[in-house]
Amino acid sequence: MSGVGPLEPGEGTRAREAEDETPTASPARLPGRAARLYAGRRRAVLAAAGAAALLAGVGLLHATRPEGHEPPPGPPPPSPSQVVDIRYVGLRAGQPTARSHSFAFEVLLSVASGPPVTTTRVSQPYAGITLATDPRPPFRTAPGSVRTIVVTMRVTECGKVPKDAGLPFLDVTLRNARAMEDHSYILGPRYARDLSHVLQVACSNDFG
């Protein structure tokens, strides 16, 4: 009989095929101890991965969190000249006299707001007059308060004082937590009239 039939496998072929077809062992088919080892290793890997993810999340949260929770700083306090006001009250009783070359008057110094203000100097512009105050500087005035200051002037040289003080002023040096400033305060027409009058009385002979 002639013809081509199925080829018979060579020796050992089926054994190799059988080995190739052997299924890979799964955790469910592993023996009991091997299955437990596999499950334990798998849990350890999953736990490590979870811890790494948690640490990464914490690091990202810390990196993106805004620095601190303090409120922004407020505006700086006002300059002393912005909150201090000086007003003329008037001549003290009994002033001036024809025999005296000195006279005294009162002013009110007030601080509207902000930190306390220290008055470090009070002066006037005329070379022939000296000035002293009570209280003597430096003195501090609290915000929201008013202080009475007695200013005493003495004529030392009539030739250096004006016969008619047009716009007399006081020079005051003020200091608070923000700055130190020199400021001139014009005390108004009533102060100008009173100052001109007392200067004429004090220097009546020289002016005449």
PDB file of N, CA and C in Angstrom, residues 98-192:
ATOM      1  N   ALA A  98       4.238 147.039  82.029  1.00  0.00           N
ATOM      2  CA  ALA A  98       5.177 147.953  81.386  1.00  0.00           C
ATOM      3  C   ALA A  98       6.592 147.782  81.920  1.00  0.00           C
ATOM      4  N   ARG A  99       6.731 147.283  83.135  1.00  0.00           N
ATOM      5  CA  ARG A  99       8.054 147.135  83.722  1.00  0.00           C
ATOM      6  C   ARG A  99       8.724 145.808  83.367  1.00  0.00           C
ATOM      7  N   SER A 100       7.950 144.867  82.881  1.00  0.00           N
ATOM      8  CA  SER A 100       8.506 143.530  82.650  1.00  0.00           C
ATOM      9  C   SER A 100       8.868 143.346  81.183  1.00  0.00           C
ATOM     10  N   HIS A 101       9.962 142.691  80.966  1.00  0.00           N
ATOM     11  CA  HIS A 101      10.354 142.307  79.612  1.00  0.00           C
ATOM     12  C   HIS A 101       9.992 140.848  79.318  1.00  0.00           C
ATOM     13  N   SER A 102       9.208 140.229  80.179  1.00  0.00           N
ATOM     14  CA  SER A 102       8.786 138.840  79.973  1.00  0.00           C
ATOM     15  C   SER A 102       7.265 138.751  80.029  1.00  0.00           C
ATOM     16  N   PHE A 103       6.725 137.783  79.404  1.00  0.00           N
ATOM     17  CA  PHE A 103       5.276 137.557  79.387  1.00  0.00           C
ATOM     18  C   PHE A 103       5.032 136.071  79.153  1.00  0.00           C
ATOM     19  N   ALA A 104       3.841 135.609  79.514  1.00  0.00           N
ATOM     20  CA  ALA A 104       3.508 134.181  79.402  1.00  0.00           C
ATOM     21  C   ALA A 104       2.122 134.020  78.792  1.00  0.00           C
ATOM     22  N   PHE A 105       1.948 132.941  78.067  1.00  0.00           N
ATOM     23  CA  PHE A 105       0.646 132.606  77.489  1.00  0.00           C
ATOM     24  C   PHE A 105       0.495 131.091  77.470  1.00  0.00           C
ATOM     25  N   GLU A 106      -0.711 130.635  77.187  1.00  0.00           N
ATOM     26  CA  GLU A 106      -1.006 129.195  77.196  1.00  0.00           C
ATOM     27  C   GLU A 106      -1.400 128.716  75.809  1.00  0.00           C
ATOM     28  N   VAL A 107      -0.980 127.496  75.515  1.00  0.00           N
ATOM     29  CA  VAL A 107      -1.421 126.801  74.304  1.00  0.00           C
ATOM     30  C   VAL A 107      -1.886 125.403  74.712  1.00  0.00           C
ATOM     31  N   LEU A 108      -2.720 124.819  73.866  1.00  0.00           N
ATOM     32  CA  LEU A 108      -3.181 123.447  74.075  1.00  0.00           C
ATOM     33  C   LEU A 108      -2.578 122.560  72.998  1.00  0.00           C
ATOM     34  N   LEU A 109      -1.912 121.496  73.414  1.00  0.00           N
ATOM     35  CA  LEU A 109      -1.350 120.510  72.478  1.00  0.00           C
ATOM     36  C   LEU A 109      -2.168 119.234  72.589  1.00  0.00           C
ATOM     37  N   SER A 110      -2.720 118.786  71.477  1.00  0.00           N
ATOM     38  CA  SER A 110      -3.542 117.570  71.459  1.00  0.00           C
ATOM     39  C   SER A 110      -2.982 116.570  70.460  1.00  0.00           C
ATOM     40  N   VAL A 111      -3.190 115.285  70.776  1.00  0.00           N
ATOM     41  CA  VAL A 111      -2.792 114.181  69.888  1.00  0.00           C
ATOM     42  C   VAL A 111      -4.062 113.428  69.533  1.00  0.00           C
ATOM     43  N   ALA A 112      -4.386 113.381  68.240  1.00  0.00           N
ATOM     44  CA  ALA A 112      -5.660 112.792  67.815  1.00  0.00           C
ATOM     45  C   ALA A 112      -5.650 111.272  67.901  1.00  0.00           C
ATOM     46  N   SER A 113      -4.590 110.611  67.417  1.00  0.00           N
ATOM     47  CA  SER A 113      -4.593 109.155  67.340  1.00  0.00           C
ATOM     48  C   SER A 113      -3.156 108.668  67.195  1.00  0.00           C
ATOM     49  N   GLY A 114      -3.043 107.348  67.005  1.00  0.00           N
ATOM     50  CA  GLY A 114      -1.722 106.768  66.814  1.00  0.00           C
ATOM     51  C   GLY A 114      -0.997 106.549  68.129  1.00  0.00           C
ATOM     52  N   PRO A 115       0.304 106.306  68.068  1.00  0.00           N
ATOM     53  CA  PRO A 115       1.088 106.101  69.293  1.00  0.00           C
ATOM     54  C   PRO A 115       1.325 107.419  70.027  1.00  0.00           C
ATOM     55  N   PRO A 116       1.792 107.372  71.275  1.00  0.00           N
ATOM     56  CA  PRO A 116       2.102 108.608  72.005  1.00  0.00           C
ATOM     57  C   PRO A 116       3.131 109.454  71.255  1.00  0.00           C
ATOM     58  N   VAL A 117       3.045 110.766  71.464  1.00  0.00           N
ATOM     59  CA  VAL A 117       3.952 111.709  70.798  1.00  0.00           C
ATOM     60  C   VAL A 117       4.777 112.427  71.868  1.00  0.00           C
ATOM     61  N   THR A 118       6.079 112.483  71.660  1.00  0.00           N
ATOM     62  CA  THR A 118       6.984 113.179  72.566  1.00  0.00           C
ATOM     63  C   THR A 118       7.388 114.515  71.942  1.00  0.00           C
ATOM     64  N   THR A 119       7.208 115.584  72.694  1.00  0.00           N
ATOM     65  CA  THR A 119       7.661 116.909  72.270  1.00  0.00           C
ATOM     66  C   THR A 119       9.072 117.104  72.812  1.00  0.00           C
ATOM     67  N   THR A 120      10.034 117.236  71.916  1.00  0.00           N
ATOM     68  CA  THR A 120      11.437 117.326  72.343  1.00  0.00           C
ATOM     69  C   THR A 120      11.980 118.748  72.315  1.00  0.00           C
ATOM     70  N   ARG A 121      11.281 119.684  71.626  1.00  0.00           N
ATOM     71  CA  ARG A 121      11.777 121.065  71.552  1.00  0.00           C
ATOM     72  C   ARG A 121      10.642 122.002  71.178  1.00  0.00           C
ATOM     73  N   VAL A 122      10.640 123.202  71.795  1.00  0.00           N
ATOM     74  CA  VAL A 122       9.711 124.278  71.431  1.00  0.00           C
ATOM     75  C   VAL A 122      10.537 125.560  71.330  1.00  0.00           C
ATOM     76  N   SER A 123      10.410 126.259  70.213  1.00  0.00           N
ATOM     77  CA  SER A 123      11.173 127.495  70.028  1.00  0.00           C
ATOM     78  C   SER A 123      10.351 128.475  69.207  1.00  0.00           C
ATOM     79  N   GLN A 124      10.883 129.709  69.046  1.00  0.00           N
ATOM     80  CA  GLN A 124      10.217 130.731  68.241  1.00  0.00           C
ATOM     81  C   GLN A 124      11.283 131.408  67.352  1.00  0.00           C
ATOM     82  N   PRO A 125      10.878 132.123  66.309  1.00  0.00           N
ATOM     83  CA  PRO A 125      11.836 132.530  65.274  1.00  0.00           C
ATOM     84  C   PRO A 125      12.625 133.813  65.544  1.00  0.00           C
ATOM     85  N   TYR A 126      12.299 134.591  66.584  1.00  0.00           N
ATOM     86  CA  TYR A 126      12.918 135.903  66.741  1.00  0.00           C
ATOM     87  C   TYR A 126      14.189 135.807  67.579  1.00  0.00           C
ATOM     88  N   ALA A 127      15.261 136.434  67.076  1.00  0.00           N
ATOM     89  CA  ALA A 127      16.563 136.333  67.741  1.00  0.00           C
ATOM     90  C   ALA A 127      16.595 137.063  69.075  1.00  0.00           C
ATOM     91  N   GLY A 128      15.801 138.108  69.260  1.00  0.00           N
ATOM     92  CA  GLY A 128      15.849 138.901  70.486  1.00  0.00           C
ATOM     93  C   GLY A 128      14.939 138.390  71.582  1.00  0.00           C
ATOM     94  N   ILE A 129      14.418 137.174  71.470  1.00  0.00           N
ATOM     95  CA  ILE A 129      13.482 136.640  72.460  1.00  0.00           C
ATOM     96  C   ILE A 129      13.927 135.236  72.853  1.00  0.00           C
ATOM     97  N   THR A 130      13.929 134.976  74.148  1.00  0.00           N
ATOM     98  CA  THR A 130      14.151 133.610  74.625  1.00  0.00           C
ATOM     99  C   THR A 130      12.806 132.991  75.000  1.00  0.00           C
ATOM    100  N   LEU A 131      12.774 131.662  75.053  1.00  0.00           N
ATOM    101  CA  LEU A 131      11.511 130.959  75.302  1.00  0.00           C
ATOM    102  C   LEU A 131      11.756 129.791  76.248  1.00  0.00           C
ATOM    103  N   ALA A 132      10.800 129.602  77.151  1.00  0.00           N
ATOM    104  CA  ALA A 132      10.800 128.440  78.046  1.00  0.00           C
ATOM    105  C   ALA A 132       9.367 127.928  78.161  1.00  0.00           C
ATOM    106  N   THR A 133       9.209 126.636  78.429  1.00  0.00           N
ATOM    107  CA  THR A 133       7.877 126.053  78.537  1.00  0.00           C
ATOM    108  C   THR A 133       7.735 125.301  79.861  1.00  0.00           C
ATOM    109  N   ASP A 134       6.507 125.178  80.309  1.00  0.00           N
ATOM    110  CA  ASP A 134       6.142 124.354  81.451  1.00  0.00           C
ATOM    111  C   ASP A 134       4.988 123.460  81.019  1.00  0.00           C
ATOM    112  N   PRO A 135       5.195 122.149  80.893  1.00  0.00           N
ATOM    113  CA  PRO A 135       6.385 121.386  81.280  1.00  0.00           C
ATOM    114  C   PRO A 135       7.557 121.603  80.321  1.00  0.00           C
ATOM    115  N   ARG A 136       8.754 121.331  80.842  1.00  0.00           N
ATOM    116  CA  ARG A 136       9.944 121.445  80.005  1.00  0.00           C
ATOM    117  C   ARG A 136      10.071 120.206  79.129  1.00  0.00           C
ATOM    118  N   PRO A 137      10.503 120.356  77.887  1.00  0.00           N
ATOM    119  CA  PRO A 137      10.706 119.172  77.037  1.00  0.00           C
ATOM    120  C   PRO A 137      11.943 118.389  77.489  1.00  0.00           C
ATOM    121  N   PRO A 138      11.952 117.086  77.217  1.00  0.00           N
ATOM    122  CA  PRO A 138      10.918 116.354  76.474  1.00  0.00           C
ATOM    123  C   PRO A 138       9.743 115.951  77.369  1.00  0.00           C
ATOM    124  N   PHE A 139       8.540 115.984  76.820  1.00  0.00           N
ATOM    125  CA  PHE A 139       7.362 115.490  77.526  1.00  0.00           C
ATOM    126  C   PHE A 139       6.487 114.753  76.527  1.00  0.00           C
ATOM    127  N   ARG A 140       5.777 113.756  77.033  1.00  0.00           N
ATOM    128  CA  ARG A 140       4.967 112.862  76.193  1.00  0.00           C
ATOM    129  C   ARG A 140       3.489 113.164  76.362  1.00  0.00           C
ATOM    130  N   THR A 141       2.759 113.055  75.235  1.00  0.00           N
ATOM    131  CA  THR A 141       1.309 113.243  75.239  1.00  0.00           C
ATOM    132  C   THR A 141       0.654 112.013  74.647  1.00  0.00           C
ATOM    133  N   ALA A 142      -0.281 111.432  75.379  1.00  0.00           N
ATOM    134  CA  ALA A 142      -0.941 110.208  74.929  1.00  0.00           C
ATOM    135  C   ALA A 142      -1.981 110.528  73.858  1.00  0.00           C
ATOM    136  N   PRO A 143      -2.270 109.556  72.975  1.00  0.00           N
ATOM    137  CA  PRO A 143      -3.312 109.786  71.961  1.00  0.00           C
ATOM    138  C   PRO A 143      -4.681 109.980  72.614  1.00  0.00           C
ATOM    139  N   GLY A 144      -5.452 110.884  72.038  1.00  0.00           N
ATOM    140  CA  GLY A 144      -6.780 111.178  72.575  1.00  0.00           C
ATOM    141  C   GLY A 144      -6.779 112.107  73.769  1.00  0.00           C
ATOM    142  N   SER A 145      -5.627 112.715  74.092  1.00  0.00           N
ATOM    143  CA  SER A 145      -5.555 113.604  75.254  1.00  0.00           C
ATOM    144  C   SER A 145      -5.084 114.989  74.831  1.00  0.00           C
ATOM    145  N   VAL A 146      -5.291 115.963  75.738  1.00  0.00           N
ATOM    146  CA  VAL A 146      -4.920 117.361  75.507  1.00  0.00           C
ATOM    147  C   VAL A 146      -4.049 117.815  76.666  1.00  0.00           C
ATOM    148  N   ARG A 147      -2.955 118.495  76.356  1.00  0.00           N
ATOM    149  CA  ARG A 147      -2.037 118.988  77.383  1.00  0.00           C
ATOM    150  C   ARG A 147      -1.952 120.515  77.297  1.00  0.00           C
ATOM    151  N   THR A 148      -2.027 121.162  78.478  1.00  0.00           N
ATOM    152  CA  THR A 148      -1.857 122.610  78.551  1.00  0.00           C
ATOM    153  C   THR A 148      -0.370 122.922  78.732  1.00  0.00           C
ATOM    154  N   ILE A 149       0.152 123.806  77.883  1.00  0.00           N
ATOM    155  CA  ILE A 149       1.557 124.206  77.946  1.00  0.00           C
ATOM    156  C   ILE A 149       1.613 125.707  78.181  1.00  0.00           C
ATOM    157  N   VAL A 150       2.364 126.105  79.208  1.00  0.00           N
ATOM    158  CA  VAL A 150       2.583 127.518  79.498  1.00  0.00           C
ATOM    159  C   VAL A 150       3.897 127.929  78.838  1.00  0.00           C
ATOM    160  N   VAL A 151       3.819 128.899  77.942  1.00  0.00           N
ATOM    161  CA  VAL A 151       4.992 129.391  77.221  1.00  0.00           C
ATOM    162  C   VAL A 151       5.370 130.751  77.796  1.00  0.00           C
ATOM    163  N   THR A 152       6.608 130.866  78.253  1.00  0.00           N
ATOM    164  CA  THR A 152       7.103 132.137  78.790  1.00  0.00           C
ATOM    165  C   THR A 152       8.183 132.673  77.856  1.00  0.00           C
ATOM    166  N   MET A 153       7.993 133.915  77.397  1.00  0.00           N
ATOM    167  CA  MET A 153       8.970 134.560  76.528  1.00  0.00           C
ATOM    168  C   MET A 153       9.586 135.750  77.250  1.00  0.00           C
ATOM    169  N   ARG A 154      10.846 135.981  76.991  1.00  0.00           N
ATOM    170  CA  ARG A 154      11.555 137.116  77.579  1.00  0.00           C
ATOM    171  C   ARG A 154      12.290 137.866  76.478  1.00  0.00           C
ATOM    172  N   VAL A 155      12.083 139.191  76.431  1.00  0.00           N
ATOM    173  CA  VAL A 155      12.746 140.031  75.440  1.00  0.00           C
ATOM    174  C   VAL A 155      14.147 140.350  75.948  1.00  0.00           C
ATOM    175  N   THR A 156      15.150 139.938  75.201  1.00  0.00           N
ATOM    176  CA  THR A 156      16.544 140.181  75.590  1.00  0.00           C
ATOM    177  C   THR A 156      17.169 141.323  74.800  1.00  0.00           C
ATOM    178  N   GLU A 157      16.640 141.621  73.621  1.00  0.00           N
ATOM    179  CA  GLU A 157      17.206 142.683  72.789  1.00  0.00           C
ATOM    180  C   GLU A 157      16.102 143.224  71.894  1.00  0.00           C
ATOM    181  N   CYS A 158      15.610 144.410  72.254  1.00  0.00           N
ATOM    182  CA  CYS A 158      14.464 144.965  71.534  1.00  0.00           C
ATOM    183  C   CYS A 158      14.790 145.271  70.079  1.00  0.00           C
ATOM    184  N   GLY A 159      16.042 145.558  69.767  1.00  0.00           N
ATOM    185  CA  GLY A 159      16.391 145.875  68.384  1.00  0.00           C
ATOM    186  C   GLY A 159      16.241 144.696  67.441  1.00  0.00           C
ATOM    187  N   LYS A 160      16.093 143.487  67.972  1.00  0.00           N
ATOM    188  CA  LYS A 160      15.961 142.302  67.126  1.00  0.00           C
ATOM    189  C   LYS A 160      14.556 141.707  67.122  1.00  0.00           C
ATOM    190  N   VAL A 161      13.605 142.435  67.680  1.00  0.00           N
ATOM    191  CA  VAL A 161      12.232 141.926  67.649  1.00  0.00           C
ATOM    192  C   VAL A 161      11.391 142.839  66.769  1.00  0.00           C
ATOM    193  N   PRO A 162      10.353 142.317  66.127  1.00  0.00           N
ATOM    194  CA  PRO A 162       9.537 143.146  65.234  1.00  0.00           C
ATOM    195  C   PRO A 162       8.582 144.035  66.025  1.00  0.00           C
ATOM    196  N   LYS A 163       8.312 145.214  65.494  1.00  0.00           N
ATOM    197  CA  LYS A 163       7.306 146.085  66.110  1.00  0.00           C
ATOM    198  C   LYS A 163       5.900 145.534  65.910  1.00  0.00           C
ATOM    199  N   ASP A 164       5.707 144.839  64.818  1.00  0.00           N
ATOM    200  CA  ASP A 164       4.384 144.279  64.527  1.00  0.00           C
ATOM    201  C   ASP A 164       4.584 142.843  64.026  1.00  0.00           C
ATOM    202  N   ALA A 165       4.236 141.854  64.855  1.00  0.00           N
ATOM    203  CA  ALA A 165       4.401 140.445  64.477  1.00  0.00           C
ATOM    204  C   ALA A 165       3.248 140.057  63.557  1.00  0.00           C
ATOM    205  N   GLY A 166       3.567 139.826  62.295  1.00  0.00           N
ATOM    206  CA  GLY A 166       2.515 139.550  61.316  1.00  0.00           C
ATOM    207  C   GLY A 166       1.948 138.133  61.413  1.00  0.00           C
ATOM    208  N   LEU A 167       2.774 137.137  61.183  1.00  0.00           N
ATOM    209  CA  LEU A 167       2.348 135.728  61.265  1.00  0.00           C
ATOM    210  C   LEU A 167       3.328 134.960  62.151  1.00  0.00           C
ATOM    211  N   PRO A 168       3.312 135.227  63.451  1.00  0.00           N
ATOM    212  CA  PRO A 168       4.259 134.523  64.331  1.00  0.00           C
ATOM    213  C   PRO A 168       3.868 133.056  64.476  1.00  0.00           C
ATOM    214  N   PHE A 169       4.843 132.231  64.744  1.00  0.00           N
ATOM    215  CA  PHE A 169       4.602 130.790  64.863  1.00  0.00           C
ATOM    216  C   PHE A 169       5.541 130.212  65.912  1.00  0.00           C
ATOM    217  N   LEU A 170       5.254 128.983  66.307  1.00  0.00           N
ATOM    218  CA  LEU A 170       6.115 128.209  67.190  1.00  0.00           C
ATOM    219  C   LEU A 170       6.727 127.062  66.395  1.00  0.00           C
ATOM    220  N   ASP A 171       8.020 126.847  66.578  1.00  0.00           N
ATOM    221  CA  ASP A 171       8.697 125.686  65.982  1.00  0.00           C
ATOM    222  C   ASP A 171       8.727 124.565  67.015  1.00  0.00           C
ATOM    223  N   VAL A 172       8.216 123.410  66.637  1.00  0.00           N
ATOM    224  CA  VAL A 172       8.099 122.295  67.576  1.00  0.00           C
ATOM    225  C   VAL A 172       8.716 121.062  66.932  1.00  0.00           C
ATOM    226  N   THR A 173       9.505 120.330  67.713  1.00  0.00           N
ATOM    227  CA  THR A 173      10.058 119.046  67.271  1.00  0.00           C
ATOM    228  C   THR A 173       9.269 117.934  67.942  1.00  0.00           C
ATOM    229  N   LEU A 174       8.725 117.040  67.135  1.00  0.00           N
ATOM    230  CA  LEU A 174       7.853 115.965  67.607  1.00  0.00           C
ATOM    231  C   LEU A 174       8.444 114.609  67.222  1.00  0.00           C
ATOM    232  N   ARG A 175       8.203 113.629  68.092  1.00  0.00           N
ATOM    233  CA  ARG A 175       8.685 112.273  67.801  1.00  0.00           C
ATOM    234  C   ARG A 175       7.647 111.251  68.247  1.00  0.00           C
ATOM    235  N   ASN A 176       7.404 110.252  67.379  1.00  0.00           N
ATOM    236  CA  ASN A 176       6.594 109.100  67.784  1.00  0.00           C
ATOM    237  C   ASN A 176       7.260 107.829  67.254  1.00  0.00           C
ATOM    238  N   ALA A 177       6.523 106.715  67.262  1.00  0.00           N
ATOM    239  CA  ALA A 177       7.113 105.434  66.868  1.00  0.00           C
ATOM    240  C   ALA A 177       7.500 105.387  65.397  1.00  0.00           C
ATOM    241  N   ARG A 178       6.990 106.312  64.592  1.00  0.00           N
ATOM    242  CA  ARG A 178       7.301 106.289  63.170  1.00  0.00           C
ATOM    243  C   ARG A 178       8.437 107.223  62.781  1.00  0.00           C
ATOM    244  N   ALA A 179       8.451 108.461  63.316  1.00  0.00           N
ATOM    245  CA  ALA A 179       9.417 109.444  62.813  1.00  0.00           C
ATOM    246  C   ALA A 179       9.621 110.553  63.828  1.00  0.00           C
ATOM    247  N   MET A 180      10.649 111.376  63.556  1.00  0.00           N
ATOM    248  CA  MET A 180      10.871 112.637  64.267  1.00  0.00           C
ATOM    249  C   MET A 180      10.760 113.762  63.254  1.00  0.00           C
ATOM    250  N   GLU A 181       9.990 114.796  63.579  1.00  0.00           N
ATOM    251  CA  GLU A 181       9.732 115.870  62.628  1.00  0.00           C
ATOM    252  C   GLU A 181       9.848 117.240  63.297  1.00  0.00           C
ATOM    253  N   ASP A 182      10.309 118.215  62.526  1.00  0.00           N
ATOM    254  CA  ASP A 182      10.258 119.626  62.911  1.00  0.00           C
ATOM    255  C   ASP A 182       9.067 120.251  62.197  1.00  0.00           C
ATOM    256  N   HIS A 183       8.201 120.884  62.960  1.00  0.00           N
ATOM    257  CA  HIS A 183       6.981 121.430  62.364  1.00  0.00           C
ATOM    258  C   HIS A 183       6.723 122.823  62.939  1.00  0.00           C
ATOM    259  N   SER A 184       6.247 123.741  62.091  1.00  0.00           N
ATOM    260  CA  SER A 184       5.922 125.101  62.505  1.00  0.00           C
ATOM    261  C   SER A 184       4.405 125.244  62.610  1.00  0.00           C
ATOM    262  N   TYR A 185       3.946 125.751  63.758  1.00  0.00           N
ATOM    263  CA  TYR A 185       2.516 125.930  64.003  1.00  0.00           C
ATOM    264  C   TYR A 185       2.207 127.434  64.069  1.00  0.00           C
ATOM    265  N   ILE A 186       1.410 127.918  63.116  1.00  0.00           N
ATOM    266  CA  ILE A 186       0.920 129.296  63.136  1.00  0.00           C
ATOM    267  C   ILE A 186      -0.288 129.338  64.068  1.00  0.00           C
ATOM    268  N   LEU A 187      -0.229 130.166  65.084  1.00  0.00           N
ATOM    269  CA  LEU A 187      -1.252 130.144  66.135  1.00  0.00           C
ATOM    270  C   LEU A 187      -2.412 131.093  65.879  1.00  0.00           C
ATOM    271  N   GLY A 188      -2.429 131.763  64.738  1.00  0.00           N
ATOM    272  CA  GLY A 188      -3.599 132.539  64.375  1.00  0.00           C
ATOM    273  C   GLY A 188      -3.486 134.021  64.666  1.00  0.00           C
ATOM    274  N   PRO A 189      -4.480 134.802  64.201  1.00  0.00           N
ATOM    275  CA  PRO A 189      -4.415 136.275  64.312  1.00  0.00           C
ATOM    276  C   PRO A 189      -4.476 136.784  65.744  1.00  0.00           C
ATOM    277  N   ARG A 190      -5.186 136.107  66.637  1.00  0.00           N
ATOM    278  CA  ARG A 190      -5.271 136.586  68.017  1.00  0.00           C
ATOM    279  C   ARG A 190      -3.914 136.514  68.698  1.00  0.00           C
ATOM    280  N   TYR A 191      -3.183 135.447  68.445  1.00  0.00           N
ATOM    281  CA  TYR A 191      -1.826 135.332  68.991  1.00  0.00           C
ATOM    282  C   TYR A 191      -0.932 136.420  68.402  1.00  0.00           C
ATOM    283  N   ALA A 192      -1.060 136.703  67.115  1.00  0.00           N
ATOM    284  CA  ALA A 192      -0.256 137.752  66.478  1.00  0.00           C
ATOM    285  C   ALA A 192      -0.546 139.106  67.124  1.00  0.00           C
TER     286      ALA A 192
END
